mmCIF file of C-alpha atoms and ligand atoms in Angstrom:
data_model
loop_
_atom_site.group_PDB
_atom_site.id
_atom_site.type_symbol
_atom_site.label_atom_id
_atom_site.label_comp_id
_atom_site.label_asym_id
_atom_site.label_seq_id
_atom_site.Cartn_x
_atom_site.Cartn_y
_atom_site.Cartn_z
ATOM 1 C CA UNK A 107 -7.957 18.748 52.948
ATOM 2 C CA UNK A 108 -11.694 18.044 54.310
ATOM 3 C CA UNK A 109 -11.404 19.851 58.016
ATOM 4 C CA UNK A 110 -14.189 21.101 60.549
ATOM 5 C CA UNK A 111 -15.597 18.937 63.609
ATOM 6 C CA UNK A 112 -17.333 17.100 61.271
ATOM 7 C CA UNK A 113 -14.452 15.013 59.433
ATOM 8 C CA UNK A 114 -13.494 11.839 61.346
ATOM 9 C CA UNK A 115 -10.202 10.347 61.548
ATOM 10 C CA UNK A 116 -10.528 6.704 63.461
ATOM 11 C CA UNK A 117 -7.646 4.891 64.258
ATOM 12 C CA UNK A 118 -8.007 1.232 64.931
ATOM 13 C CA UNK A 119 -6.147 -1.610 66.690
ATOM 14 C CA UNK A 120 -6.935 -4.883 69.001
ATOM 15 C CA UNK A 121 -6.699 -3.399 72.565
ATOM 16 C CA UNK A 122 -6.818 0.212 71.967
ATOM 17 C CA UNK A 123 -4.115 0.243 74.310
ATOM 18 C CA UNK A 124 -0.711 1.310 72.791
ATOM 19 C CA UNK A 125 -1.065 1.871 69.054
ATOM 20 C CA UNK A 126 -4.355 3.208 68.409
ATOM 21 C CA UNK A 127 -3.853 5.658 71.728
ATOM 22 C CA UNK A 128 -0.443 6.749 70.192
ATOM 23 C CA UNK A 129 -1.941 7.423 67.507
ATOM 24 C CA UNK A 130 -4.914 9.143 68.787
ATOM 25 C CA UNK A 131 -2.637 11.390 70.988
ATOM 26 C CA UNK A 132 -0.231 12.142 68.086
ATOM 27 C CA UNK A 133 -2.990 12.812 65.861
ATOM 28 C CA UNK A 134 -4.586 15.021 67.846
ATOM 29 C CA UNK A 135 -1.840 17.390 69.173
ATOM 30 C CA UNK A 136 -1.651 18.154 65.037
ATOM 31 C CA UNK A 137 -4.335 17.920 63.713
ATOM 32 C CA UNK A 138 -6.835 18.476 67.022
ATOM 33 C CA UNK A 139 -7.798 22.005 65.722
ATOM 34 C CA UNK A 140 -9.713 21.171 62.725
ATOM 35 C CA UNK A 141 -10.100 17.560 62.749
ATOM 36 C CA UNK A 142 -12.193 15.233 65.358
ATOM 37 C CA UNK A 143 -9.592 12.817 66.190
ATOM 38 C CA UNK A 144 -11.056 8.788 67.660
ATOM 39 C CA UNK A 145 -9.589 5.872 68.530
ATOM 40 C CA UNK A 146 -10.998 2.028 69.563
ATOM 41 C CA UNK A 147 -10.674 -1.866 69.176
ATOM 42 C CA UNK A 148 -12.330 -5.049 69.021
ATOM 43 C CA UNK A 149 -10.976 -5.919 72.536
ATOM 44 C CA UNK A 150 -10.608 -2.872 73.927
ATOM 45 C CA UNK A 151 -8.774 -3.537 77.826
ATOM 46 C CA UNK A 152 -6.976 0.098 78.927
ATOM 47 C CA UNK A 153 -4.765 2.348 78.038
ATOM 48 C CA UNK A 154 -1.047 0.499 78.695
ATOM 49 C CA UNK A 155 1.257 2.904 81.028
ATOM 50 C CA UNK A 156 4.311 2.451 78.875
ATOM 51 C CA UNK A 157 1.560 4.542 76.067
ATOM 52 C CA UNK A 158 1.144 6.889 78.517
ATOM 53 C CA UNK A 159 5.275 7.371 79.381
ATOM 54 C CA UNK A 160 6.478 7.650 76.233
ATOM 55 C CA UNK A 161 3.527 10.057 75.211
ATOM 56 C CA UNK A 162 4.200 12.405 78.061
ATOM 57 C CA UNK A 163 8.067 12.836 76.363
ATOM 58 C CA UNK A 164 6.510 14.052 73.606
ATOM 59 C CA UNK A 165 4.091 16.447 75.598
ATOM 60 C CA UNK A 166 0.972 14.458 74.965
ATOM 61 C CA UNK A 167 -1.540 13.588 77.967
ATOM 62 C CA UNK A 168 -3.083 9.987 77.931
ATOM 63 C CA UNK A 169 -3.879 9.766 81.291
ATOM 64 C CA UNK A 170 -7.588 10.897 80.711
ATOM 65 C CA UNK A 171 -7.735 8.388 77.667
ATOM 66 C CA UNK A 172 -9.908 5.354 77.644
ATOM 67 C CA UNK A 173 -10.240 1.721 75.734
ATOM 68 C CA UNK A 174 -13.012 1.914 73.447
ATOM 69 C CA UNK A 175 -15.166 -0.475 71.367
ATOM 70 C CA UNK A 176 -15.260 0.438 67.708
ATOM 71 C CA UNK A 177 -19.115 -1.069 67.869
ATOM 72 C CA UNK A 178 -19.968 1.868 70.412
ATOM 73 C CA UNK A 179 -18.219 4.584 68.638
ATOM 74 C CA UNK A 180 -20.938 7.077 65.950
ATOM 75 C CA UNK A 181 -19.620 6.769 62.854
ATOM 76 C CA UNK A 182 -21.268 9.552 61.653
ATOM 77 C CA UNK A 183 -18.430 11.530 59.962
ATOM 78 C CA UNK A 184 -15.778 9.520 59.942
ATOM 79 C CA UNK A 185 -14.131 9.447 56.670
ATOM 80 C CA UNK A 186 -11.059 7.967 57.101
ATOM 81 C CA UNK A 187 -9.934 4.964 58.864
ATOM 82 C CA UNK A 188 -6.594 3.973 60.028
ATOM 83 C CA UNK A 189 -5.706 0.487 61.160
ATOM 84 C CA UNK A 190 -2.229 -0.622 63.001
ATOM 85 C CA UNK A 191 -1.860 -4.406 63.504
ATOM 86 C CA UNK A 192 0.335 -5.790 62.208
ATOM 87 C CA UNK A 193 0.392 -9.692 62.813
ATOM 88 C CA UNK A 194 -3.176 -9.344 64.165
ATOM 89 C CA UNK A 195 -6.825 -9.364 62.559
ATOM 90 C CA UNK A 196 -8.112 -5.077 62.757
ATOM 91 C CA UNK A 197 -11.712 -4.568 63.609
ATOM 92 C CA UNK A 198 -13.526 -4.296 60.719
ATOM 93 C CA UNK A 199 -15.138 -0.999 60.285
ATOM 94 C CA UNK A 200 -18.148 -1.412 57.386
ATOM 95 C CA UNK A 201 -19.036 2.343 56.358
ATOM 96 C CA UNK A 202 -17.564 3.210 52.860
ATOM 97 C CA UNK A 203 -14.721 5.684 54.165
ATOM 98 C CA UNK A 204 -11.201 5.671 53.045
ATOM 99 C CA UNK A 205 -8.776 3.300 55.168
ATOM 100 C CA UNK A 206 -4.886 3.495 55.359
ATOM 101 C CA UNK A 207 -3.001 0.411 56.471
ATOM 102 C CA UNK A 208 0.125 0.775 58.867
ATOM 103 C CA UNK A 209 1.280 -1.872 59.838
ATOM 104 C CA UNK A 210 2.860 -1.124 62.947
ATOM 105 C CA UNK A 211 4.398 -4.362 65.661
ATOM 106 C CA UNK A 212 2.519 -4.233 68.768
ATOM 107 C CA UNK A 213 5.146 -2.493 71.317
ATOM 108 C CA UNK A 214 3.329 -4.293 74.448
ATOM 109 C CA UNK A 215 4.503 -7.777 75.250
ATOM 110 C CA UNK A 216 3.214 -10.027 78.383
ATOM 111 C CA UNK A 217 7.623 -11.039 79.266
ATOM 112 C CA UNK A 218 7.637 -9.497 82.545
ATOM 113 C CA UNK A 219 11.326 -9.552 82.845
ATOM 114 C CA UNK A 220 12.076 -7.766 80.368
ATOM 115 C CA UNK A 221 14.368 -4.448 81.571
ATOM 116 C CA UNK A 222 11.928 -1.684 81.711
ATOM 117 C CA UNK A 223 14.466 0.482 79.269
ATOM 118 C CA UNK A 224 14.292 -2.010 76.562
ATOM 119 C CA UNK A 225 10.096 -2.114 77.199
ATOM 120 C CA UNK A 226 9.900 1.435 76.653
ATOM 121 C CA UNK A 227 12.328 1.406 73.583
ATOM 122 C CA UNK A 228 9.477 -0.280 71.983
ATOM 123 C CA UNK A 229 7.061 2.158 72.632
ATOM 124 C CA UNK A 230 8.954 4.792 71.692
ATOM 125 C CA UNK A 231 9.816 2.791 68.201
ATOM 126 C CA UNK A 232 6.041 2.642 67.408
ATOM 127 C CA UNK A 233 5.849 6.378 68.313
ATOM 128 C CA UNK A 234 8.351 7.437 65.798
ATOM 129 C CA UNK A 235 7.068 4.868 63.200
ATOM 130 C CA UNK A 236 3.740 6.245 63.322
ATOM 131 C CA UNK A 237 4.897 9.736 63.944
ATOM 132 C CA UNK A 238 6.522 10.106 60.862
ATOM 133 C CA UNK A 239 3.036 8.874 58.741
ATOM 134 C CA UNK A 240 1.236 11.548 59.508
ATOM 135 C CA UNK A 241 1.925 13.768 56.499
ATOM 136 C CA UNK A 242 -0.476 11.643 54.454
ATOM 137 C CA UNK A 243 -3.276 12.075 56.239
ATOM 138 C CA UNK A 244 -4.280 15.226 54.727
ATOM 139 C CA UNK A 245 -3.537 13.891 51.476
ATOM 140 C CA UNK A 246 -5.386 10.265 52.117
ATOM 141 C CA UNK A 247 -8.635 12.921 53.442
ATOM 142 C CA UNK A 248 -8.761 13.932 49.571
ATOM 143 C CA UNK A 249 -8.848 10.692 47.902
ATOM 144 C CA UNK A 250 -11.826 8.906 46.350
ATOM 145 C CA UNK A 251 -14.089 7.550 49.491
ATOM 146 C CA UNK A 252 -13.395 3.491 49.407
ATOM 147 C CA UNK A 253 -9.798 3.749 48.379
ATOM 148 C CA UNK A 254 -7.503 1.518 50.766
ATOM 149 C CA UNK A 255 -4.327 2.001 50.895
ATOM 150 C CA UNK A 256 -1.582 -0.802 52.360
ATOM 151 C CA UNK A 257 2.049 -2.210 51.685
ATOM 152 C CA UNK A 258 1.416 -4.645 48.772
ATOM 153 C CA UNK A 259 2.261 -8.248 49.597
ATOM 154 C CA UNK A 260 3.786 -10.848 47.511
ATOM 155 C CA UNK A 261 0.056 -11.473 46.667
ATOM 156 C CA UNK A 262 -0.260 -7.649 45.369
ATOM 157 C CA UNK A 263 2.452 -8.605 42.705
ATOM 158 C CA UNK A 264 0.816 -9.643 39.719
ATOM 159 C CA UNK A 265 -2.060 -6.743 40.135
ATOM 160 C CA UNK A 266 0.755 -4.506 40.707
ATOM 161 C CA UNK A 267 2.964 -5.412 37.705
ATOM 162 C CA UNK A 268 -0.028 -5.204 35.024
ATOM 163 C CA UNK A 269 -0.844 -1.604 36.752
ATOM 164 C CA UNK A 270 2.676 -0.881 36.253
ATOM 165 C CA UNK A 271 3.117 -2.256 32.635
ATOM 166 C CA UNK A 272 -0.322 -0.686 31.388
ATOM 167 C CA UNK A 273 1.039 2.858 32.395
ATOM 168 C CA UNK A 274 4.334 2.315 30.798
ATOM 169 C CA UNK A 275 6.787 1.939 33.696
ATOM 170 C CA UNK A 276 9.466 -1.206 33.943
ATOM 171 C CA UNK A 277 9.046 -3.905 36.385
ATOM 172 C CA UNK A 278 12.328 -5.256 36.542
ATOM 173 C CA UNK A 279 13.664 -4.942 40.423
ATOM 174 C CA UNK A 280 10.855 -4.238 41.732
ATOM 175 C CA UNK A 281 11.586 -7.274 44.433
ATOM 176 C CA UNK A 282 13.997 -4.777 46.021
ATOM 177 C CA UNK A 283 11.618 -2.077 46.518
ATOM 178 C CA UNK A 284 9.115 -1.586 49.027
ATOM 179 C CA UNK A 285 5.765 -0.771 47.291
ATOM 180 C CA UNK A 286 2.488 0.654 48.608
ATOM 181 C CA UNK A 287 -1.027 -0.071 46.762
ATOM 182 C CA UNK A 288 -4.143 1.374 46.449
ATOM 183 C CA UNK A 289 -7.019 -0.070 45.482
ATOM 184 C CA UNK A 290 -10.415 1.082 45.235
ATOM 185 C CA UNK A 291 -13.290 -1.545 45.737
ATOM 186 C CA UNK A 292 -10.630 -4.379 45.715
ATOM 187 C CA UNK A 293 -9.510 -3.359 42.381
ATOM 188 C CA UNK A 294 -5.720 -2.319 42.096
ATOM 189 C CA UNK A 295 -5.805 2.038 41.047
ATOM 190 C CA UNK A 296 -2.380 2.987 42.320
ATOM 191 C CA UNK A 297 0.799 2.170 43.287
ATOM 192 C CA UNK A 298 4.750 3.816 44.565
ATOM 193 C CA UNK A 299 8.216 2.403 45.378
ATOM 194 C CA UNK A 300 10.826 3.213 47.619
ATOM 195 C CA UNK A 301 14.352 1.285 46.741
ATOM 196 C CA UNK A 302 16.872 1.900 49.505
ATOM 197 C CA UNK A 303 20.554 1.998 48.611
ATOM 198 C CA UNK A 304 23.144 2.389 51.263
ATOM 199 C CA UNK A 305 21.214 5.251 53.053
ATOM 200 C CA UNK A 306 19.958 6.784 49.311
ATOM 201 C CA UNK A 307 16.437 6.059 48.146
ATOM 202 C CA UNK A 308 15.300 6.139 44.652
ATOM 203 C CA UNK A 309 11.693 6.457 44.524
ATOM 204 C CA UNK A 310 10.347 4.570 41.337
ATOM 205 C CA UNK A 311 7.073 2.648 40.262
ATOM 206 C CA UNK A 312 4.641 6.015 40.831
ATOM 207 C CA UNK A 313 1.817 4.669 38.583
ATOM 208 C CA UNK A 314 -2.082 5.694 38.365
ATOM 209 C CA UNK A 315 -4.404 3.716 36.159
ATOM 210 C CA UNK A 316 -5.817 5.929 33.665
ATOM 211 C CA UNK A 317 -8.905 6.242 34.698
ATOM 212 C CA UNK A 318 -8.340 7.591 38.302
ATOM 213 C CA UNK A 319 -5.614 10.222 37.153
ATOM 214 C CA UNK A 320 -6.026 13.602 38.687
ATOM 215 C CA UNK A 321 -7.764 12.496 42.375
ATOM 216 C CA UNK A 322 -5.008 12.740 44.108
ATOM 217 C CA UNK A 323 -4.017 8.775 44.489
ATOM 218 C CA UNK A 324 -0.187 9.835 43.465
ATOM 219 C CA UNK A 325 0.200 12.589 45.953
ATOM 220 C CA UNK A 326 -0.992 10.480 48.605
ATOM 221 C CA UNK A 327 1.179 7.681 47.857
ATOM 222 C CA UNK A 328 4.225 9.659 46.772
ATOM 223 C CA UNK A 329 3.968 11.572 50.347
ATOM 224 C CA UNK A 330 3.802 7.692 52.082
ATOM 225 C CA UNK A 331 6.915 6.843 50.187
ATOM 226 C CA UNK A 332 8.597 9.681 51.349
ATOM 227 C CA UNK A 333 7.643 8.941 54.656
ATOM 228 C CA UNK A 334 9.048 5.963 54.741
ATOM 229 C CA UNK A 335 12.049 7.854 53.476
ATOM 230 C CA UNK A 336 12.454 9.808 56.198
ATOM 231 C CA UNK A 337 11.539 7.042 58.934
ATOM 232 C CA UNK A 338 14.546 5.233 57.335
ATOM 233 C CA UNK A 339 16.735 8.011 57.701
ATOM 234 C CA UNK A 340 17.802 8.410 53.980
ATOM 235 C CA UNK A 341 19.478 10.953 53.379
ATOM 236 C CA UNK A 342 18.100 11.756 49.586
ATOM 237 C CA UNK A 343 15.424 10.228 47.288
ATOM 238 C CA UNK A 344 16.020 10.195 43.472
ATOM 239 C CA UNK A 345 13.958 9.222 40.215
ATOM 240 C CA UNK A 346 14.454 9.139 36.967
ATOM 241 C CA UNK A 347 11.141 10.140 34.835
ATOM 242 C CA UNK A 348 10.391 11.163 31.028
ATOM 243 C CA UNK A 349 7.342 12.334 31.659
ATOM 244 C CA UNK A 350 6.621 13.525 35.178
ATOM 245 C CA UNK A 351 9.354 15.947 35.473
ATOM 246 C CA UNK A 352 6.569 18.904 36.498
ATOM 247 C CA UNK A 353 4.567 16.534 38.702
ATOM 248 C CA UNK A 354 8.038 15.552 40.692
ATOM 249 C CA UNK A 355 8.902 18.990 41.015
ATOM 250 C CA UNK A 356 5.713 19.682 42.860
ATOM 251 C CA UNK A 357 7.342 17.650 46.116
ATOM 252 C CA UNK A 358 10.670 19.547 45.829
ATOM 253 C CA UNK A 359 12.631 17.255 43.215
ATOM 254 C CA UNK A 360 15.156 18.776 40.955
ATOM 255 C CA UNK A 361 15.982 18.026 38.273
ATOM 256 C CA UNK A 362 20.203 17.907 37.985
ATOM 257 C CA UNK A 363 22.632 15.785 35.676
ATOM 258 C CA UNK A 364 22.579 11.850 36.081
ATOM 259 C CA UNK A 365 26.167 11.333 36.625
ATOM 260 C CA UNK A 366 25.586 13.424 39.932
ATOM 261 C CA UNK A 367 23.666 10.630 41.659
ATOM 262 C CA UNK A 368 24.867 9.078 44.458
ATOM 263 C CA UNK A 369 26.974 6.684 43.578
ATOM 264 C CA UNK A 370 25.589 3.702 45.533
ATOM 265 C CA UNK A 371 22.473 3.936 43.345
ATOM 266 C CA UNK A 372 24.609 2.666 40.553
ATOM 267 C CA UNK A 373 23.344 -0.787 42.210
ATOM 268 C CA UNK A 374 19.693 0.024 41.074
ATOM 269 C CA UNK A 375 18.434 -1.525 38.242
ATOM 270 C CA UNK A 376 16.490 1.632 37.610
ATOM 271 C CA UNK A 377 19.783 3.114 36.147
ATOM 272 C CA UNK A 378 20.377 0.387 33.568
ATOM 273 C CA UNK A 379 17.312 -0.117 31.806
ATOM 274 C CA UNK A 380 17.617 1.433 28.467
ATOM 275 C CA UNK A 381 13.990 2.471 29.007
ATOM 276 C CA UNK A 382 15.063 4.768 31.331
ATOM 277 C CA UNK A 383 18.251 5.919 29.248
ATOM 278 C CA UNK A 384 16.592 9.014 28.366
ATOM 279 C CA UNK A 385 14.717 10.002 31.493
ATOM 280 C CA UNK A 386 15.740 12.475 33.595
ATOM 281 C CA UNK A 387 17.264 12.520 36.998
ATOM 282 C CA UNK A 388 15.700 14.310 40.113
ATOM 283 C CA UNK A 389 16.330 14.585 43.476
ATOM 284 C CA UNK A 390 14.852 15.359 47.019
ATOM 285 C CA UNK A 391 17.218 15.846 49.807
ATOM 286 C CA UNK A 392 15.888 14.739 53.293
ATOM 287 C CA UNK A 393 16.710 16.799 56.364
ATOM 288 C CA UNK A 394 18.854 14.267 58.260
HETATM 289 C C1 COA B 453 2.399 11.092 36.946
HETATM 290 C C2 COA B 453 1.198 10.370 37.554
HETATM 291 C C3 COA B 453 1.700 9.376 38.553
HETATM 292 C C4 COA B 453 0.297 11.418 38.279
HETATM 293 O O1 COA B 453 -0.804 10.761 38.853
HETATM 294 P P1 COA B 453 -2.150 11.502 39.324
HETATM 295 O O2 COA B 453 -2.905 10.549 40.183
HETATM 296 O O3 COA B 453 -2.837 12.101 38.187
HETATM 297 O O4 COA B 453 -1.601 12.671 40.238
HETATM 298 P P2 COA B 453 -2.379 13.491 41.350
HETATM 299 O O5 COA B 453 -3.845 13.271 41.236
HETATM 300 O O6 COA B 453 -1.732 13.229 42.652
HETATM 301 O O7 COA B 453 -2.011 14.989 40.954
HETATM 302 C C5 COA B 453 -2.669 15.589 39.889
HETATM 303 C C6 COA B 453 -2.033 16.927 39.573
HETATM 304 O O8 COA B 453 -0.714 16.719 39.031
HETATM 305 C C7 COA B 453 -0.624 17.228 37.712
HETATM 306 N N1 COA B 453 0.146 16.306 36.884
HETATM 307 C C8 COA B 453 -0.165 15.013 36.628
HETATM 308 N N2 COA B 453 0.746 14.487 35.805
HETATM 309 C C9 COA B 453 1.674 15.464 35.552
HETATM 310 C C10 COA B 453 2.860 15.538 34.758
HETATM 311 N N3 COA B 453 3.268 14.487 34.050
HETATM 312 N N4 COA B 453 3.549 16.697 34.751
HETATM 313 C C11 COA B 453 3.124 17.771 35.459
HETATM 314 N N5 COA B 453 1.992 17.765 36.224
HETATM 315 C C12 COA B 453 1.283 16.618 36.251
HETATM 316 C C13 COA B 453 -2.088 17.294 37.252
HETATM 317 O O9 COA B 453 -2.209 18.272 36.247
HETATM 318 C C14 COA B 453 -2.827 17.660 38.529
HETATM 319 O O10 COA B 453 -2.678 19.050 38.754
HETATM 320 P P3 COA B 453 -3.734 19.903 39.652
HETATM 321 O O11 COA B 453 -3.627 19.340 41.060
HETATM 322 O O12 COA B 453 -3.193 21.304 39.588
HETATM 323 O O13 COA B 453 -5.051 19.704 39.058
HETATM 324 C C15 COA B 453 0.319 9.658 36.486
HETATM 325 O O14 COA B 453 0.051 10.571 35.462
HETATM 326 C C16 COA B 453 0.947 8.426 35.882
HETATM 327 O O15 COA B 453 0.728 7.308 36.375
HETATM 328 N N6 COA B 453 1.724 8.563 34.762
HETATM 329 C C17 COA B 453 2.345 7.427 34.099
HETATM 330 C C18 COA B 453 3.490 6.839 34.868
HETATM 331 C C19 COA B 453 4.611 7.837 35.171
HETATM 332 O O16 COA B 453 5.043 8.595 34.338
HETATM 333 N N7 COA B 453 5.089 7.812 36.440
HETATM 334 C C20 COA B 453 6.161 8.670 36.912
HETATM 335 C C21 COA B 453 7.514 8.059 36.760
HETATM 336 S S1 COA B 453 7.884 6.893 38.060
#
């Protein structure tokens, strides 16, 4: 990974209230050392108290924190942009660094009688959620500058079927997987699946155009899959591969006979195509 002062990591939200300062404070406690750590909006108002309570839990302090605008921040640096709304519009942010997507719900809400409990449940919700992304930050630092990464949409899907049928790899259930995209100026590079069985995960649909092989696009994506893999509290992740067995193996996956698959994976459709009848069958168990 990129480290020193020099390398920015910018987080970005509306308010720069709960998200973004989560975030920030998260980011910082693990990352502080070697990497200079921002946050900001495009309405920035102040940091909300339930950010600062449910921070403190985890040992962070965001009581000396401030809302910033992203328009007064120096962007000289920053090389990787992170943005957190979810139903809203992010700031835009116009240098040509790399930007990750989360979107994560906005834990603040204006009903004022809502039990305070149930308030900070929220918080604490988006704290875990974004919690358990960092692990591809270091790998997102490495990619090619102007790669974005972000859940792909129901508009992703033809771009992501081509990318998936020009590098060989079945499309067929892929409405029952949760897929992340990359793209680099607009155009679709990269993509990985996470299918979610009863508490098992088979991870599926890791695909790299050609061209952009070898700059780290499946790492990064493989690690956000298994992120979400963890977040979700699955207990293993499985794939079957021909090829890939050595690449897989790289992230802890062995490599062990099919019929020992969890059995509620039998509802894949991963395990009936007969183009995966040959592949092999690997797995990743997840600390539960
Ligand atoms: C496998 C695949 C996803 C890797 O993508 P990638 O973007 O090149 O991977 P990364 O850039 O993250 O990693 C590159 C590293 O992995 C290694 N690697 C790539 N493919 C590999 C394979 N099939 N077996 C072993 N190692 C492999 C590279 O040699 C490189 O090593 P280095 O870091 O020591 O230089 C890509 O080759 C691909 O799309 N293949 C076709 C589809 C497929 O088989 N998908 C897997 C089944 S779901």
């Amino acid at each position: 990974m990129k480290t020193g002062d020099e390398v920015g990591v910018l987080f970005l939200c509306v308010a720069n209230s709960a998200r973004s300062q989560i975030a920030e404070g998260l980011a910082r406690q693990r990352f502080g050392d070697r990497l200079r750590i921002l946050s900001a909006g495009s309405r920035p108002t102040r940091v909300n108290p339930l950010a600062i309570e449910t921070m403190k839990a985890v040992g962070v302090d965001l009581t000396t924190h401030h809302s910033k605008l992203v328009e007064d921040l120096d962007p000289a640096g920053i090389e990787l942009v992170i943005t957190l709304c979810a139903e809203e519009v992010c700031p835009a942010f116009y240098a040509p660094v790399r930007r990750l997507h989360w979107p994560i719900t906005d834990p603040a809400t204006d009903a004022t009688d809502e039990p305070m409990a149930q308030r900070l449940h929220r918080f604490e919700v988006a704290r875990r959620s974004i919690a358990s992304k960092l692990d591809i930050i270091e790998p997102a630092l490495a990619l090619p500058p102007r790669t974005v990464v972000a859940p792909a949409t129901d508009d992703d899907r033809p771009e992501l079927e081509a990318l998936l049928v020009g590098c060989g790899l079945p499309i067929e259930g892929l409405a029952q997987a949760s897929s992340v995209m990359a793209r680099i100026d607009g155009v679709a590079v990269a993509a990985a699946a996470l299918e979610e069985w009863e508490g098992f995960g088979i991870l599926r649909s890791v695909a790299v155009a050609e061209a952009h092989r070898g700059t780290g696009l499946a790492t990064a994506l493989v690690t956000d899959r298994l992120c979400a893999a963890r977040l979700a509290g699955l207990r293993s992740v499985s794939l079957l591969t021909t090829g890939a067995r050595g690449y897989f193996e790289r992230f802890g996956f062995v490599a062990g006979d099919r019929s020992s698959l969890p059995p509620a994976l039998g509802a894949s459709t991963q395990l009936e195509l007969p183009a995966c009848s040959t592949a092999v069958a690997m797995t990743l168990a997840l600390a539960t």
